[in-house]
Short mmCIF file of C-alpha atoms and ligand atoms in Angstrom, two decimals:
data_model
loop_
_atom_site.label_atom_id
_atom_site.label_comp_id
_atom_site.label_asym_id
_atom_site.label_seq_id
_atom_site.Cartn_x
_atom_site.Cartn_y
_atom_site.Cartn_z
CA UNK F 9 156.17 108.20 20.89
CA UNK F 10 159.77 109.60 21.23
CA UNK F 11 162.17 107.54 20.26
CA UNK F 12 165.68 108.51 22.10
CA UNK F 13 169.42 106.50 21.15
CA UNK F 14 169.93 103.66 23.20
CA UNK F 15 171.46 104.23 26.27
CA UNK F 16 175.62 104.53 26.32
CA UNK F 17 175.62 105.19 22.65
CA UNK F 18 175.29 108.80 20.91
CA UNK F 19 174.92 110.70 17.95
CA UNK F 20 178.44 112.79 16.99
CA UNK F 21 176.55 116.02 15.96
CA UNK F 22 177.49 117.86 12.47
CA UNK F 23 179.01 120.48 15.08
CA UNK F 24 181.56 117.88 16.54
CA UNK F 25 182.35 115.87 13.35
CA UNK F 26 185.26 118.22 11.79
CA UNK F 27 187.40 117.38 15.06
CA UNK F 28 186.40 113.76 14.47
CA UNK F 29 187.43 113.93 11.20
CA UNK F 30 190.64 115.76 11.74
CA UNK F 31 191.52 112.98 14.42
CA UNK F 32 190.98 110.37 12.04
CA UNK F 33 192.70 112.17 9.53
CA UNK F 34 195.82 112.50 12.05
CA UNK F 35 195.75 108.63 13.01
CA UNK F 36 195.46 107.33 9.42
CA UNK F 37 198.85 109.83 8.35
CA UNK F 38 200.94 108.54 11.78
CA UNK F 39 199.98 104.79 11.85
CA UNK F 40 200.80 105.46 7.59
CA UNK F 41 204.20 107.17 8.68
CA UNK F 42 204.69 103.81 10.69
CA UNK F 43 203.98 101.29 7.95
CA UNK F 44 200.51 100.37 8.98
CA UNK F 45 197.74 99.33 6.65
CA UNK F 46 194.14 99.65 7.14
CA UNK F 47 192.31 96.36 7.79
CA UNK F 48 188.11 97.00 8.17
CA UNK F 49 186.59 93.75 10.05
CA UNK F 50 183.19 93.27 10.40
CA UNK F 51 181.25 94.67 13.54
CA UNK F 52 179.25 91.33 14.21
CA UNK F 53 181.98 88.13 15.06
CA UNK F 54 181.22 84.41 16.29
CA UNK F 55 180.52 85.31 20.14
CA UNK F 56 183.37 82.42 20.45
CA UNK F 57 186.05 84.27 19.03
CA UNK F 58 185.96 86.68 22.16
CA UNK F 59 185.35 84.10 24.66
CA UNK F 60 188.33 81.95 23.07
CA UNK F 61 190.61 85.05 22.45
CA UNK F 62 189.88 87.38 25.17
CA UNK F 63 188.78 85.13 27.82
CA UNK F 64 185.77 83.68 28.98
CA UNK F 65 186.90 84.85 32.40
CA UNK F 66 187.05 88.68 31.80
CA UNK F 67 184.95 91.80 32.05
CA UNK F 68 184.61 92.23 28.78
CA UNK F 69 183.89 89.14 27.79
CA UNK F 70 181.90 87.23 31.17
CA UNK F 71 179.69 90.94 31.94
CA UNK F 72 179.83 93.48 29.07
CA UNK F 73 179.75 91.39 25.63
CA UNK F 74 176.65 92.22 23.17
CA UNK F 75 175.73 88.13 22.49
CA UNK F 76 172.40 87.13 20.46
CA UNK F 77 171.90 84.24 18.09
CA UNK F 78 171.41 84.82 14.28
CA UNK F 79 168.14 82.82 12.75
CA UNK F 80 169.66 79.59 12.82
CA UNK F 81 170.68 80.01 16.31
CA UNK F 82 174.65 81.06 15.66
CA UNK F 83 175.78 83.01 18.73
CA UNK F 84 176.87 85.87 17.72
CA UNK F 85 178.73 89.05 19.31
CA UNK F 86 179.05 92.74 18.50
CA UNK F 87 182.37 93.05 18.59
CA UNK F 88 183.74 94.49 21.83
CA UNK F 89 187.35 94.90 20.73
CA UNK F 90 189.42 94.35 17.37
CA UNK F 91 192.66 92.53 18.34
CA UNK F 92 190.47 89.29 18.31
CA UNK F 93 189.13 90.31 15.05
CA UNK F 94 192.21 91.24 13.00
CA UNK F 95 193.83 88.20 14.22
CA UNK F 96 190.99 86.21 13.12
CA UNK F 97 191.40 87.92 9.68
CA UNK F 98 195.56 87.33 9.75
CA UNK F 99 194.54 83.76 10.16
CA UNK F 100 191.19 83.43 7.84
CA UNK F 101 193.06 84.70 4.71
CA UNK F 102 196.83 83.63 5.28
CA UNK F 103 198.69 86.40 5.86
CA UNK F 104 201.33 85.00 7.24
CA UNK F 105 201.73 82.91 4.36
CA UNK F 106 202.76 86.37 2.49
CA UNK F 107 205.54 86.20 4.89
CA UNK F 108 207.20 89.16 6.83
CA UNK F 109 205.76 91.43 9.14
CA UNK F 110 201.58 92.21 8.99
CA UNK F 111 201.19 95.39 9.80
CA UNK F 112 197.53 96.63 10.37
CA UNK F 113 195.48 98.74 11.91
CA UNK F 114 191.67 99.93 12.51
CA UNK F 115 189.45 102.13 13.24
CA UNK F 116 185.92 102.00 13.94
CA UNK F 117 183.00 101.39 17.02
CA UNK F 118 183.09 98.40 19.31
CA UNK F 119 180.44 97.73 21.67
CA UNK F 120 180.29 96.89 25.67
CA UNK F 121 177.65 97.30 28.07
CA UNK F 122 179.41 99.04 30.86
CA UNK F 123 177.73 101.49 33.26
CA UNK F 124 178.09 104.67 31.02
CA UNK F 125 180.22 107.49 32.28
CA UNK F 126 182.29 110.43 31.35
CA UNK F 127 184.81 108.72 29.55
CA UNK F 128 182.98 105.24 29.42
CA UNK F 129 179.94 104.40 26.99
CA UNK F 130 177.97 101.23 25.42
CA UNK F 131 178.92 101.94 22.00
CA UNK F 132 182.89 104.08 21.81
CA UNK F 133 184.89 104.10 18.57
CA UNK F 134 188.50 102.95 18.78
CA UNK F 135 192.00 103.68 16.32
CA UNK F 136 194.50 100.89 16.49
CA UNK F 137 197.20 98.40 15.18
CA UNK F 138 198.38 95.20 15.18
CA UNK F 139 202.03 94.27 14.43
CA UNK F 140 201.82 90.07 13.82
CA UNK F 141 205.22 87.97 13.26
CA UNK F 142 207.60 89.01 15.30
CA UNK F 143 209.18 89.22 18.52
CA UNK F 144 211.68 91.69 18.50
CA UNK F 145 211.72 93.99 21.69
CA UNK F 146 212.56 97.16 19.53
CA UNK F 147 208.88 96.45 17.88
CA UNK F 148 207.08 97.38 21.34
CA UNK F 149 209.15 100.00 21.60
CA UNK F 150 207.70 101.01 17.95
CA UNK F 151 204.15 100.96 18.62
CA UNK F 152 205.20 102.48 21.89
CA UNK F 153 206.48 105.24 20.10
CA UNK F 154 203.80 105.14 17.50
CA UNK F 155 201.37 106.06 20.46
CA UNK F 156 203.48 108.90 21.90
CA UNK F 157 204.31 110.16 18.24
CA UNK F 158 200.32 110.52 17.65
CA UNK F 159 199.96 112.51 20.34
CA UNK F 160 202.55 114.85 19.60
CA UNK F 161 200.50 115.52 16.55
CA UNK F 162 197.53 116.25 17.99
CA UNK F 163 199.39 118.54 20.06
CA UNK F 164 198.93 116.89 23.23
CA UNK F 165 201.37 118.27 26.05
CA UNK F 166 203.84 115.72 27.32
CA UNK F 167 203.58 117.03 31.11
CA UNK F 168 199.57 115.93 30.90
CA UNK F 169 200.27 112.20 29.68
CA UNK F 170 202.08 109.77 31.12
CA UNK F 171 203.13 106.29 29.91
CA UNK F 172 202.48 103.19 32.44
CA UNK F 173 204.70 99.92 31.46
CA UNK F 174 204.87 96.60 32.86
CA UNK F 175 205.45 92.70 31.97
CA UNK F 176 203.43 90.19 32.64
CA UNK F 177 205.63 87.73 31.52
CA UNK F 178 204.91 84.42 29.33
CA UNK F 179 202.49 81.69 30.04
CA UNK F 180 204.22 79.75 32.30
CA UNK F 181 205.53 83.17 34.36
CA UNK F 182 202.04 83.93 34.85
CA UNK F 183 201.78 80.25 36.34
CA UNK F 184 203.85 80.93 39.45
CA UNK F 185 202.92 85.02 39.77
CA UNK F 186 199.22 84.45 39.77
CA UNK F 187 200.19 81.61 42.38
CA UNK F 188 202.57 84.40 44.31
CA UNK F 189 199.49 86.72 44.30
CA UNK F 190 197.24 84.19 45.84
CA UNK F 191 199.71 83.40 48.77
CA UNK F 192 199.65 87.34 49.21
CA UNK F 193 195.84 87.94 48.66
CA UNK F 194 194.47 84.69 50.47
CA UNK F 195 194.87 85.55 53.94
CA UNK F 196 193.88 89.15 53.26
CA UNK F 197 191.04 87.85 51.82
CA UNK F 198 188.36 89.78 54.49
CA UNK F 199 190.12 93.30 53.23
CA UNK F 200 188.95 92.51 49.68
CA UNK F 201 186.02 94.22 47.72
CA UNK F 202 183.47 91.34 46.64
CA UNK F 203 184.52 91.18 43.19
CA UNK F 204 188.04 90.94 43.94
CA UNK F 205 187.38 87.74 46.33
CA UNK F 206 185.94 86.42 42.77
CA UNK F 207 188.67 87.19 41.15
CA UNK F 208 190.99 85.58 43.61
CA UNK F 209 190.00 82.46 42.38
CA UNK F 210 189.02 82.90 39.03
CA UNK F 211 191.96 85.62 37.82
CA UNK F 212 193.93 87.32 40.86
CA UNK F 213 195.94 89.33 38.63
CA UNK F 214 192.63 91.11 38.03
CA UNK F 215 192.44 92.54 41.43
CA UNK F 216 195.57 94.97 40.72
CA UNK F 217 193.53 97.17 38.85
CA UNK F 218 190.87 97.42 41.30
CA UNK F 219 190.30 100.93 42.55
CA UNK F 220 188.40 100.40 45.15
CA UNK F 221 190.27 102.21 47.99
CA UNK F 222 189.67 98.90 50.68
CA UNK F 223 191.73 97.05 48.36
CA UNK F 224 194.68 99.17 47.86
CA UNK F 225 196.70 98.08 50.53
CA UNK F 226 196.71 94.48 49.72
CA UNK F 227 197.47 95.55 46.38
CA UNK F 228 200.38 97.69 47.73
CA UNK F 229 202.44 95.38 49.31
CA UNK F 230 201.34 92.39 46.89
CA UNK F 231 204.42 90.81 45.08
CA UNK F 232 205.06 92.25 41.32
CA UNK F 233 205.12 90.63 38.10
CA UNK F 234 208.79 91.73 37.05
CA UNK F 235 210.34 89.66 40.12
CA UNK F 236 208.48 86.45 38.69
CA UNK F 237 209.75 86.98 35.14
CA UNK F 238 211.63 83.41 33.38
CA UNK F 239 215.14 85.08 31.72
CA UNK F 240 213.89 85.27 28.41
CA UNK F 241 211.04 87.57 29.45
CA UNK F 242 213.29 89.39 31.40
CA UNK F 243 215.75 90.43 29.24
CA UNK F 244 213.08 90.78 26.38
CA UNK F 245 211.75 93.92 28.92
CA UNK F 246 215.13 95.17 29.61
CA UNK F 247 215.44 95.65 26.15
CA UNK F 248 212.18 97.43 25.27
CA UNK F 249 213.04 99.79 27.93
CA UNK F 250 216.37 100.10 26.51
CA UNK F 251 214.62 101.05 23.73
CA UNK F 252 212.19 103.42 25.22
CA UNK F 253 215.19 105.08 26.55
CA UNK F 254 216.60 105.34 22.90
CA UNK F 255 213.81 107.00 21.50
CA UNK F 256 213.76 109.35 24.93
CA UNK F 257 210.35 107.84 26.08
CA UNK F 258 209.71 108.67 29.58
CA UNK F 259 207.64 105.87 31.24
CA UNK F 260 206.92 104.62 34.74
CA UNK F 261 207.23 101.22 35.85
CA UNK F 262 203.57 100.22 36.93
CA UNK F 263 203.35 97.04 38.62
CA UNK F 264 199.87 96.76 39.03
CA UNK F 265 199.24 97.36 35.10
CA UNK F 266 197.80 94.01 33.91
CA UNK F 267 195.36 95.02 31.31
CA UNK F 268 191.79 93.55 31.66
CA UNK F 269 191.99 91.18 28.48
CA UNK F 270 193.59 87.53 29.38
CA UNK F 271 195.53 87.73 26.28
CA UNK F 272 198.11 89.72 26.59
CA UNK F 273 202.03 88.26 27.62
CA UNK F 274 204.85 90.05 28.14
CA UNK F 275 204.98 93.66 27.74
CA UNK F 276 202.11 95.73 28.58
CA UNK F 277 201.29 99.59 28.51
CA UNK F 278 199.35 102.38 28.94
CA UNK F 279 198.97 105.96 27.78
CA UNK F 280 197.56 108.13 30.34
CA UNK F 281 195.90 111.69 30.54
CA UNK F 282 195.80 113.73 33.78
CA UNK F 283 192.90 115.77 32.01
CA UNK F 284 190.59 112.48 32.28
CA UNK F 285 189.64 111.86 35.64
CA UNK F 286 189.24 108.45 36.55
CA UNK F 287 189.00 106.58 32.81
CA UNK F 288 192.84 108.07 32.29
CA UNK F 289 194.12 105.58 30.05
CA UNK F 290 193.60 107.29 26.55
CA UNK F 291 195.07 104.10 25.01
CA UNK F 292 196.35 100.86 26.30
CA UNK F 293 198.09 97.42 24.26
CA UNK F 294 200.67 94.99 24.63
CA UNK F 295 202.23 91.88 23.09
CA UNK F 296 200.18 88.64 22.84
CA UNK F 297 202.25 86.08 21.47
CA UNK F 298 199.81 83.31 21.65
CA UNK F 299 196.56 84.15 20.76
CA UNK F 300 197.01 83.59 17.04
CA UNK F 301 197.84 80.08 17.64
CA UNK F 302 194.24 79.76 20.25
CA UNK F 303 192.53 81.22 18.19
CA UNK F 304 193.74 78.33 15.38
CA UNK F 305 196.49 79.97 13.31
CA UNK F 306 200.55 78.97 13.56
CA UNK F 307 202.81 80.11 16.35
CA UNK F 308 202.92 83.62 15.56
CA UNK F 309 204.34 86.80 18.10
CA UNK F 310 201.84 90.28 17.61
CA UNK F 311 201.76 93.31 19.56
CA UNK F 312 199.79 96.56 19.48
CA UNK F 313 197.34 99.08 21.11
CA UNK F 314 193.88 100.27 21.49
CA UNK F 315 192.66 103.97 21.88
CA UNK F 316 189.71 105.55 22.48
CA UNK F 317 188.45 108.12 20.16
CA UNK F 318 185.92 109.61 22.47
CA UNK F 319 188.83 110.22 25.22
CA UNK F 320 190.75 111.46 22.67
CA UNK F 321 187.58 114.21 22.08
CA UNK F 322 187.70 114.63 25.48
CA UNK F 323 190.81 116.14 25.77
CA UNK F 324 191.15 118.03 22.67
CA UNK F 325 187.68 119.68 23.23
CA UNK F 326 189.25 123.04 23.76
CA UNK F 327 190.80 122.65 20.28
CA UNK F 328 187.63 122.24 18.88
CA UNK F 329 187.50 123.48 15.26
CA UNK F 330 184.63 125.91 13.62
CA UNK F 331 182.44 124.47 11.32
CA UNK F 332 183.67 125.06 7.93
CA UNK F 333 181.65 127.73 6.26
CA UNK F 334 180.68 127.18 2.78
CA UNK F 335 181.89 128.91 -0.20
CA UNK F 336 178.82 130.85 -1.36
CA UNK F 337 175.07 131.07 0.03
CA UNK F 338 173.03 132.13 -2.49
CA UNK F 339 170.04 134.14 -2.16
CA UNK F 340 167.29 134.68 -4.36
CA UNK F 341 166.04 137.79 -4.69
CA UNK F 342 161.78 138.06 -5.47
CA UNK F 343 159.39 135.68 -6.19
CA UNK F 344 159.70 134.36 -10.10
CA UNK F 345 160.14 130.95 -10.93
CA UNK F 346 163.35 131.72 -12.89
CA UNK F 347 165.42 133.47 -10.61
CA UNK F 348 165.06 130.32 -8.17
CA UNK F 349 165.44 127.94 -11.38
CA UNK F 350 168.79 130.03 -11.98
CA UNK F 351 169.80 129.60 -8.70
CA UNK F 352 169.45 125.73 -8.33
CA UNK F 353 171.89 125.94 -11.49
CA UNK F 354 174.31 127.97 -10.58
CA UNK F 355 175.20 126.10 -7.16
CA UNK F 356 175.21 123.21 -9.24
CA UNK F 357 177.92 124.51 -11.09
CA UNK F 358 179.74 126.34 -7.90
CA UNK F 359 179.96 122.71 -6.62
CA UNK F 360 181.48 121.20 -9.85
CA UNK F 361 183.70 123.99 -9.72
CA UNK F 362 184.67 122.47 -6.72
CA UNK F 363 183.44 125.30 -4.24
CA UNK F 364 180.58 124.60 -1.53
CA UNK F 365 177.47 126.07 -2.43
CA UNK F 366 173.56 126.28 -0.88
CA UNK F 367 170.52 127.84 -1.64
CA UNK F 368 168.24 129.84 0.48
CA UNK F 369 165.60 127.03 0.11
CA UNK F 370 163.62 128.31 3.41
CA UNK F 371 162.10 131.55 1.04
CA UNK F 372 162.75 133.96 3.39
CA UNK F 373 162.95 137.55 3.07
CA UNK F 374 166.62 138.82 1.48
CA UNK F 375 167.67 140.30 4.92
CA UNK F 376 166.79 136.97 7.11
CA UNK F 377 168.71 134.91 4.30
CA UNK F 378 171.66 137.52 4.56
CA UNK F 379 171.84 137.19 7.79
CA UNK F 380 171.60 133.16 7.43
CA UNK F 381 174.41 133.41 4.68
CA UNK F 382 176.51 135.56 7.28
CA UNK F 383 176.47 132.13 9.46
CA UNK F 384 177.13 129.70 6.99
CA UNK F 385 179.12 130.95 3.85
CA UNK F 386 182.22 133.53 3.47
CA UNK F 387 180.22 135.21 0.13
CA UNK F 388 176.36 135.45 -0.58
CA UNK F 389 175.52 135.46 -4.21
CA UNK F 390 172.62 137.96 -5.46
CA UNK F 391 170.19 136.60 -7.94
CA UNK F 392 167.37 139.35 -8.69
CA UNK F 393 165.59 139.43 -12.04
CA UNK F 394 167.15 142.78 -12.97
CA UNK F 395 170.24 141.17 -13.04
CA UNK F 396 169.58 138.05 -14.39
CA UNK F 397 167.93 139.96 -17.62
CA UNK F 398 171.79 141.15 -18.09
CA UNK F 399 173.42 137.74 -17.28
CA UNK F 400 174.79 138.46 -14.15
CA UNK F 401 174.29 138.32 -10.25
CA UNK F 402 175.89 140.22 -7.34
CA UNK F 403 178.83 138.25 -4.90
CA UNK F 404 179.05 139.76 -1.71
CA UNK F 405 182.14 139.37 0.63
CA UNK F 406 180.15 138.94 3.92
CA UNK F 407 183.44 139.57 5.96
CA UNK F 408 184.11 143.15 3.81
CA UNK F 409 180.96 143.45 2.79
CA UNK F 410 182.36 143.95 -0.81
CA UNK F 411 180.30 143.59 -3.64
CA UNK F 412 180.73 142.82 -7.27
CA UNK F 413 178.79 141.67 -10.28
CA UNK F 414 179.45 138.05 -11.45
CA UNK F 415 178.62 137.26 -15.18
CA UNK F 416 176.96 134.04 -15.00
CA UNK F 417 178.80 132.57 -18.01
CA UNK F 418 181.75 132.26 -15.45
CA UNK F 419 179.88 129.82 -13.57
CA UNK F 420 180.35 127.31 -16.47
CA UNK F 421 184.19 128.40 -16.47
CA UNK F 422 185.75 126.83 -13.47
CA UNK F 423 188.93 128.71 -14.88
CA UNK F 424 187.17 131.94 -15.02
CA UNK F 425 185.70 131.70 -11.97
CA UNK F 426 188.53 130.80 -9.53
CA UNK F 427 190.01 134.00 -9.72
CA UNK F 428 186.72 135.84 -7.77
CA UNK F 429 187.05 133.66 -4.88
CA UNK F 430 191.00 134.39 -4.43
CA UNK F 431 192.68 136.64 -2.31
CA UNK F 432 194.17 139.59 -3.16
CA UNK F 433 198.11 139.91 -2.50
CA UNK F 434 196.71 142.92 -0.07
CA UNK F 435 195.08 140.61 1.74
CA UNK F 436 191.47 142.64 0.31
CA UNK F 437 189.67 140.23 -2.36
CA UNK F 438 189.49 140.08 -5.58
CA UNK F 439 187.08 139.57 -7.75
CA UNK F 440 184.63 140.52 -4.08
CA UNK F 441 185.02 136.60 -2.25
CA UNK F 442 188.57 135.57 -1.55
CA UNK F 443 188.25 136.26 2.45
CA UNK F 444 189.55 133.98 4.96
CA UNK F 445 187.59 130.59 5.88
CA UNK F 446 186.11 130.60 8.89
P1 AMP E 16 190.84 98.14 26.00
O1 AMP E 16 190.33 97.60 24.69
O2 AMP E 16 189.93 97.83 27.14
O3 AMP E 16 192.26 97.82 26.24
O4 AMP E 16 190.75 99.72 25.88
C1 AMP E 16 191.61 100.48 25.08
C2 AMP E 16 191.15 101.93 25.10
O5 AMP E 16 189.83 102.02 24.56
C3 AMP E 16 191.03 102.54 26.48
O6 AMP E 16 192.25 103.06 26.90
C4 AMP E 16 190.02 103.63 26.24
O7 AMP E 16 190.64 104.77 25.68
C5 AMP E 16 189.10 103.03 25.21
N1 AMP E 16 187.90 102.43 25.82
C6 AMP E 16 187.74 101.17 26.30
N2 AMP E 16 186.49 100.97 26.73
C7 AMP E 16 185.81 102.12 26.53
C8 AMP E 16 184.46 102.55 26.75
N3 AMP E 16 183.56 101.74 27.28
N4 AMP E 16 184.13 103.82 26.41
C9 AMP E 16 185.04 104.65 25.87
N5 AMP E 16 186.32 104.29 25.62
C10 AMP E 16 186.71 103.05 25.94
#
């Protein structure tokens, strides 16, 4: 019987991993250049940290949430987002008793079971960070910037992104808006989709982001977060897009942004491809200056964002890079023992020279492994007995097709043997093997 990956969730082929690995790469140096530090949390949580943190109420919580119990019946989750779980880590080992600032962030899979789409699978890996302790505007702003700064790396083009902001006030705004929104949506109720007449009583703010094109005028003309804003929240936006102005941000003001996790307050964003289709939003975060204290630590102000990786693939497809191609392929030439003894040993010493080696393992014919080698490496190395009777073996340049012999004492001399893989200052090679990667 077949056995095929579970549904939503794939395998990132050796052909796809070098972008993957470059975009890590990228994310790790810019949320570095920012002063984030990597925190790794576990994939499996209490299912009651998400229920507490994110909300019982939501999507990803209520529908999409991986829950089973553990032997002794513990409810457990795969985790389904990492805000819950670094704060649950800020509070489980004291950070804030180190004082300052924590600055962390992540990287790694979380799991939902959504209806898989382009853009939208079971099992997606996300980058992050977390800024916990205070509530300075100019610190959205930051990770604001941090988000736009990352993209400029990966060479993104401003004209296809834009940034969505809103506020969604404090606890007590959200009070009287989500009692505004009701007055609005109530007698419109017949216009709603199904879900969003659940939602109207359970979490009306909810229905904003609905897409469904029945609800949109409701949402249209429905009253906006910003007007129900107390004056601390108020000026606390007017300052972050103060900032956002400082740092020459260009943003629009969304007022149906309200992110689908109930723990968010305050400011809220979005970072948004027009290359994506319908799941635009390549990354999305906000402040949430109360869940460390639900979720049993002190009072304590965070703020950060979540991106997708496998948008982020999406979109930078085009850039995709070549495989690397090894150093040297080496081919045996005939049948005895030795020759393929000799050539086990000398990509054992390529590699500790610190160049990539393989070895025609597959025993084909010379020609159908030079043509193999022409694939994977940028030189093929020769073993034949001949030449191993006078200590040597042939490197071939499989972009010049230059040849030349290679002593094998030089393969115990990473010194020595350096110089045949470097290019000449003609651009020809060397010692036969200093052509260009790729
Ligand atoms: P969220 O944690 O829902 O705020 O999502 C943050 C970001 O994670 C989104 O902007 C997407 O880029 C990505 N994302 C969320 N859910 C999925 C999913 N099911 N599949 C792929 N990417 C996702």
């Amino acid at each position: 019987m077949k056995i095929s990956a579970v549904r939503g969730m794939r395998d990132i082929l050796p052909e796809e991993t070098p972008l993957w690995q470059h975009l890590e790469a990228e994310i790790r140096t810019a949320f570095g250049l920012y002063g984030f530090r990597e925190l790794r949390t576990p994939l499996v949580e209490e299912a009651q940290l998400f229920s507490r943190g994110v909300g019982e109420a939501t999507d990803v919580v209520h529908k999409e949430m991986y829950v089973f119990q553990d032997k002794k019946g513990l409810p457990l989750a795969l985790r389904p987002e990492a805000t819950a779980s670094v704060v649950r880590a800020y509070i489980e080992h004291g950070l804030y008793a180190k004082g300052g600032l924590a600055k962390l962030y992540y990287l790694g899979p979380m799991f939902r079971y959504e209806k898989p789409q382009k853009g939208r699978s079971r099992q997606f890996h996300q980058y992050g960070v977390e800024a916990l302790g205070s509530l300075d505007p100019a610190l959205d702003a930051e990770v604001i910037d941090l988000s736009s700064y990352l993209m400029e790396r990966l060479g993104l083009a401003r004209e296809g992104l834009f940034l969505r902001v809103n506020s969604i006030g404090c606890k007590g705004d959200r009070v009287r808006y989500r009692e505004a929104l009701r007055e609005h949506l109530e007698p419109r109720r017949d216009e709603l989709c199904p879900d969003c007449q659940r939602r109207l009583s359970e979490n009306p703010m909810r229905i904003l982001d609905c897409k469904r094109e029945g609800c949109q005028p409701a949402i249209r003309t429905a009253p906006r977060s910003i007007d129900h804003l107390c004056p601390d929240c108020r000026a606390h936006f007017q300052e972050v897009l103060s900032h956002l102005d400082l740092l020459g941000i260009q943003y629009e003001l969304d007022h149906t942004l309200v992110r689908g996790l109930d723990y968010y307050t305050r400011t809220v964003f979005e970072l948004c491809s027009r290359d994506l289709g319908a799941q635009d939003a390549l990354l999305g975060g906000g402040r949430y200056d109360d869940l460390v204290e639900l979720l049993g630590g002190p009072p304590t102000p965070g703020v950060g964002f979540a991106g997708g990786m496998e948008r982020l693939v999406l979109v930078l497809q085009g850039q995709l890079k070549k495989t690397e191609k090894l150093d040297v392929y080496i081919v045996p030439v005939g049948q005895e023992r030795e020759v393929w003894r000799t050539a086990a040993w000398a990509a054992s010493r390529l590699r500790r020279a610190g160049l990539s080696a393989d070895v025609e393992y597959l025993g084909r014919s010379v020609r159908k492994a030079t043509q193999a080698a022409a694939q994977l490496a940028r030189c093929a190395l020769f073993l034949g007995p001949e030449e191993l009777a006078q200590g040597q073996a042939t490197l071939k340049d499989l972009s010049s097709g230059k040849t030349v012999p290679l002593p094998l004492e030089k393969l115990s001399s990473p010194d020595e043997l350096h110089p045949f893989f470097e290019p000449e200052e003609n651009g020809d090679v060397k010692g036969g093997c200093g052509g260009g990667q790729g």
